[in-house]
Amino acid sequence: MVGTGPGASDLMTLKAVKTLQKCPVIFYPVTQSKSGQQKSRALETVKGALDLSKKILLPLEFSMRKNDSLVYEDAKEKCLAFLREGKDCAFVTIGDPTVFSTAGKFASMISAFGFEVKFIAGIPSFCQAAASASSVLCQDGEDLRVICGDEWFSDGRLKDELSSLGGGTKVIMKMNKSLAKILLLVVQLGIQEKCILVQNASMEDERIIYGKDFATFAEGLLAEETCVKKSGRYFSILICRG
C-alpha cells in the first residue's frame, strides 16, 4: 500500500518511488466523470515520478455514492492471481495509506490469504495544506484532531467540536457534500479568523482561502452548481487553530 503524497510528484517519498520501481503490477483508484472520462490523481502523481511503460496498470473504479464491495472483490481476485505467480503488487493511493484511505480494506482482504502486506507512508494532505499556508498545525502541549467533515456535520458533532477550539488544532477533511455549509457554520460561530481552507494542496491549481472570505466563497458554492467541479471540494482541507 503506497502513499503518493498530496499530489505533486516531487513530494513522493524516495521509498515510495523505489517500491513502485520494483513492483511489476500497480493497482490505482479512479473516478469517472459524467462524460465517462476516468481520472486518477494518484496515478498522475506516480507518472511524474517514474516510468510506467513496462508496468501492468489496473484501474479500480471506486464511488462515494454506491457500494464498492464488487470493486474490492474483483481487485482482490486479480491481486491474488498475480501474487500466486510470484509478482509483487502495489496499490497506490493519494496522501497516506493509513489516513481515510481505501488501502486499508484492500490490505485486510489480501493479508487474510496469508500474503505479507506493507504500508509505505506518504505525506498526508493536511500536513501539506498547513505547509502551503505557512501555518503550524500544533506545537508542544497542543492537541491535533483530524475530523471527517461530512459525517460530523450531518450528525451535529462538528458544531459542538468547533464551538470550543481550546488550545489545539482541528483539521476537517472529507467535506465533499457539506463544504459550503461547514464554512458558513464557521462564520456563524465567529471563528473564521482562526481558520484557513486549502484546496488541492501542492498541485498547480492549489488555492488558499482565508477566513475573512469564507462567507462569500460558501455562498458562491451554494448558488452555482458548476462550482462543484471547479472548487476542488474533495481535496479541501479546513484548518482551525485554537
Tab-separated table of C-alpha atoms in Angstrom, residues 11-165:
chain	number	residue	atom	x	y	z
A	11	LEU	CA	6.545	15.204	-2.902
A	12	MET	CA	6.519	11.424	-3.257
A	13	THR	CA	8.979	9.802	-0.869
A	14	LEU	CA	12.104	8.063	-2.165
A	15	LYS	CA	10.872	4.826	-0.606
A	16	ALA	CA	7.563	5.092	-2.462
A	17	VAL	CA	9.347	5.615	-5.788
A	18	LYS	CA	11.797	2.755	-5.175
A	19	THR	CA	8.984	0.416	-4.137
A	20	LEU	CA	6.960	1.153	-7.265
A	21	GLN	CA	10.012	0.703	-9.460
A	22	LYS	CA	10.298	-2.855	-8.152
A	23	CYS	CA	6.608	-3.779	-8.446
A	24	PRO	CA	5.518	-5.081	-11.872
A	25	VAL	CA	1.798	-4.658	-11.077
A	26	ILE	CA	0.201	-1.420	-9.900
A	27	PHE	CA	-3.431	-1.028	-8.861
A	28	TYR	CA	-4.747	2.530	-8.791
A	29	PRO	CA	-8.103	4.113	-7.857
A	30	VAL	CA	-10.050	6.045	-10.486
A	31	THR	CA	-13.117	8.254	-10.522
A	32	GLN	CA	-15.370	8.636	-13.510
A	33	SER	CA	-16.853	11.929	-14.661
A	34	LYS	CA	-20.362	12.340	-16.079
A	35	SER	CA	-18.834	12.307	-19.559
A	36	GLY	CA	-17.352	8.871	-18.844
A	37	GLN	CA	-13.742	10.037	-18.552
A	38	GLN	CA	-11.671	8.246	-15.929
A	39	LYS	CA	-9.237	10.184	-13.763
A	40	SER	CA	-6.727	9.114	-11.147
A	41	ARG	CA	-4.900	11.719	-9.104
A	42	ALA	CA	-2.689	9.015	-7.600
A	43	LEU	CA	-1.639	7.625	-10.978
A	44	GLU	CA	-0.943	11.103	-12.369
A	45	THR	CA	1.317	11.744	-9.387
A	46	VAL	CA	3.199	8.496	-9.971
A	47	LYS	CA	3.585	9.174	-13.706
A	48	GLY	CA	5.521	12.323	-12.883
A	49	ALA	CA	7.997	10.383	-10.752
A	50	LEU	CA	8.822	7.187	-12.665
A	51	ASP	CA	8.459	5.370	-15.966
A	52	LEU	CA	5.351	3.180	-16.072
A	53	SER	CA	5.676	1.926	-19.640
A	54	LYS	CA	6.573	-1.622	-18.580
A	55	LYS	CA	4.119	-1.863	-15.681
A	56	ILE	CA	0.818	-3.718	-15.579
A	57	LEU	CA	-1.616	-0.950	-14.616
A	58	LEU	CA	-5.034	-1.925	-13.255
A	59	PRO	CA	-7.682	0.749	-12.527
A	60	LEU	CA	-10.184	0.350	-9.685
A	61	GLU	CA	-13.290	2.490	-10.044
A	62	PHE	CA	-14.468	3.476	-6.585
A	63	SER	CA	-17.549	5.591	-5.961
A	64	MET	CA	-18.733	7.607	-2.956
A	65	ARG	CA	-22.344	7.023	-3.975
A	66	LYS	CA	-22.568	3.239	-4.281
A	67	ASN	CA	-21.425	0.020	-2.659
A	68	ASP	CA	-17.863	-0.744	-3.714
A	69	SER	CA	-17.807	-4.347	-2.474
A	70	LEU	CA	-17.731	-5.740	-6.025
A	71	VAL	CA	-14.804	-3.473	-6.915
A	72	TYR	CA	-12.843	-4.691	-3.908
A	73	GLU	CA	-13.697	-8.325	-4.644
A	74	ASP	CA	-12.581	-8.060	-8.268
A	75	ALA	CA	-9.360	-6.293	-7.235
A	76	LYS	CA	-8.670	-8.947	-4.602
A	77	GLU	CA	-9.010	-11.833	-7.069
A	78	LYS	CA	-6.758	-10.121	-9.626
A	79	CYS	CA	-4.161	-9.255	-6.995
A	80	LEU	CA	-4.132	-12.785	-5.542
A	81	ALA	CA	-3.627	-14.236	-9.015
A	82	PHE	CA	-0.527	-12.093	-9.582
A	83	LEU	CA	0.838	-12.827	-6.097
A	84	ARG	CA	0.457	-16.569	-6.638
A	85	GLU	CA	2.525	-16.143	-9.800
A	86	GLY	CA	5.247	-14.559	-7.681
A	87	LYS	CA	4.616	-10.994	-8.902
A	88	ASP	CA	4.645	-8.214	-6.326
A	89	CYS	CA	1.700	-5.825	-6.472
A	90	ALA	CA	1.323	-2.227	-5.333
A	91	PHE	CA	-1.826	-0.275	-4.558
A	92	VAL	CA	-1.237	3.474	-4.871
A	93	THR	CA	-3.344	5.989	-3.017
A	94	ILE	CA	-3.269	9.766	-2.699
A	95	GLY	CA	-1.949	11.073	0.614
A	96	ASP	CA	-1.063	8.421	3.207
A	97	PRO	CA	-2.500	4.875	3.094
A	98	THR	CA	-3.291	4.931	6.832
A	99	VAL	CA	-5.479	8.073	6.775
A	100	PHE	CA	-9.012	7.975	5.269
A	101	SER	CA	-7.805	5.622	2.547
A	102	THR	CA	-9.308	2.798	0.502
A	103	ALA	CA	-5.999	0.968	1.001
A	104	GLY	CA	-6.870	-0.285	4.482
A	105	LYS	CA	-9.731	-2.540	3.426
A	106	PHE	CA	-7.816	-3.828	0.422
A	107	ALA	CA	-4.824	-4.665	2.638
A	108	SER	CA	-7.001	-6.636	5.045
A	109	MET	CA	-8.500	-8.666	2.217
A	110	ILE	CA	-5.082	-9.637	0.853
A	111	SER	CA	-3.442	-10.390	4.208
A	112	ALA	CA	-6.344	-12.725	5.047
A	113	PHE	CA	-4.908	-15.111	2.441
A	114	GLY	CA	-1.509	-15.228	4.131
A	115	PHE	CA	0.355	-12.735	1.959
A	116	GLU	CA	2.533	-10.079	3.590
A	117	VAL	CA	1.230	-6.541	3.183
A	118	LYS	CA	3.416	-3.488	3.728
A	119	PHE	CA	2.437	0.172	4.031
A	120	ILE	CA	4.635	2.906	2.550
A	121	ALA	CA	3.854	6.256	4.134
A	122	GLY	CA	3.037	9.333	2.099
A	123	ILE	CA	2.884	12.976	3.125
A	124	PRO	CA	-0.673	13.485	4.452
A	125	SER	CA	-2.682	16.133	2.635
A	126	PHE	CA	-3.407	18.068	5.825
A	127	CYS	CA	0.329	18.397	6.556
A	128	GLN	CA	0.909	19.776	3.052
A	129	ALA	CA	-2.103	22.071	3.438
A	130	ALA	CA	-0.550	23.600	6.557
A	131	ALA	CA	2.805	23.941	4.790
A	132	SER	CA	1.179	25.593	1.776
A	133	ALA	CA	-0.461	28.126	4.089
A	134	SER	CA	2.787	28.587	6.080
A	135	SER	CA	0.861	27.556	9.168
A	136	VAL	CA	1.862	25.372	12.122
A	137	LEU	CA	-0.552	22.552	12.935
A	138	CYS	CA	0.460	22.052	16.543
A	139	GLN	CA	3.280	22.746	18.962
A	140	ASP	CA	4.404	21.414	22.334
A	141	GLY	CA	1.426	20.820	24.625
A	142	GLU	CA	-1.185	21.354	21.882
A	143	ASP	CA	-3.641	18.800	20.535
A	144	LEU	CA	-4.287	17.933	16.901
A	145	ARG	CA	-7.575	16.356	15.875
A	146	VAL	CA	-8.466	15.131	12.376
A	147	ILE	CA	-12.203	15.036	11.657
A	148	CYS	CA	-14.371	13.586	8.875
A	149	GLY	CA	-16.346	16.697	7.921
A	150	ASP	CA	-19.423	15.320	6.155
A	151	GLU	CA	-20.190	12.727	8.832
A	152	TRP	CA	-19.605	15.027	11.790
A	153	PHE	CA	-21.588	17.859	10.212
A	154	SER	CA	-24.575	15.656	9.411
A	155	ASP	CA	-24.970	14.371	12.977
A	156	GLY	CA	-24.271	17.701	14.700
A	157	ARG	CA	-20.959	16.802	16.308
A	158	LEU	CA	-18.970	19.294	14.239
A	159	LYS	CA	-20.775	22.314	15.678
A	160	ASP	CA	-20.004	21.159	19.208
A	161	GLU	CA	-16.394	20.445	18.283
A	162	LEU	CA	-15.782	23.847	16.705
A	163	SER	CA	-17.583	25.692	19.487
A	164	SER	CA	-14.619	25.003	21.759
A	165	LEU	CA	-11.357	25.155	19.837
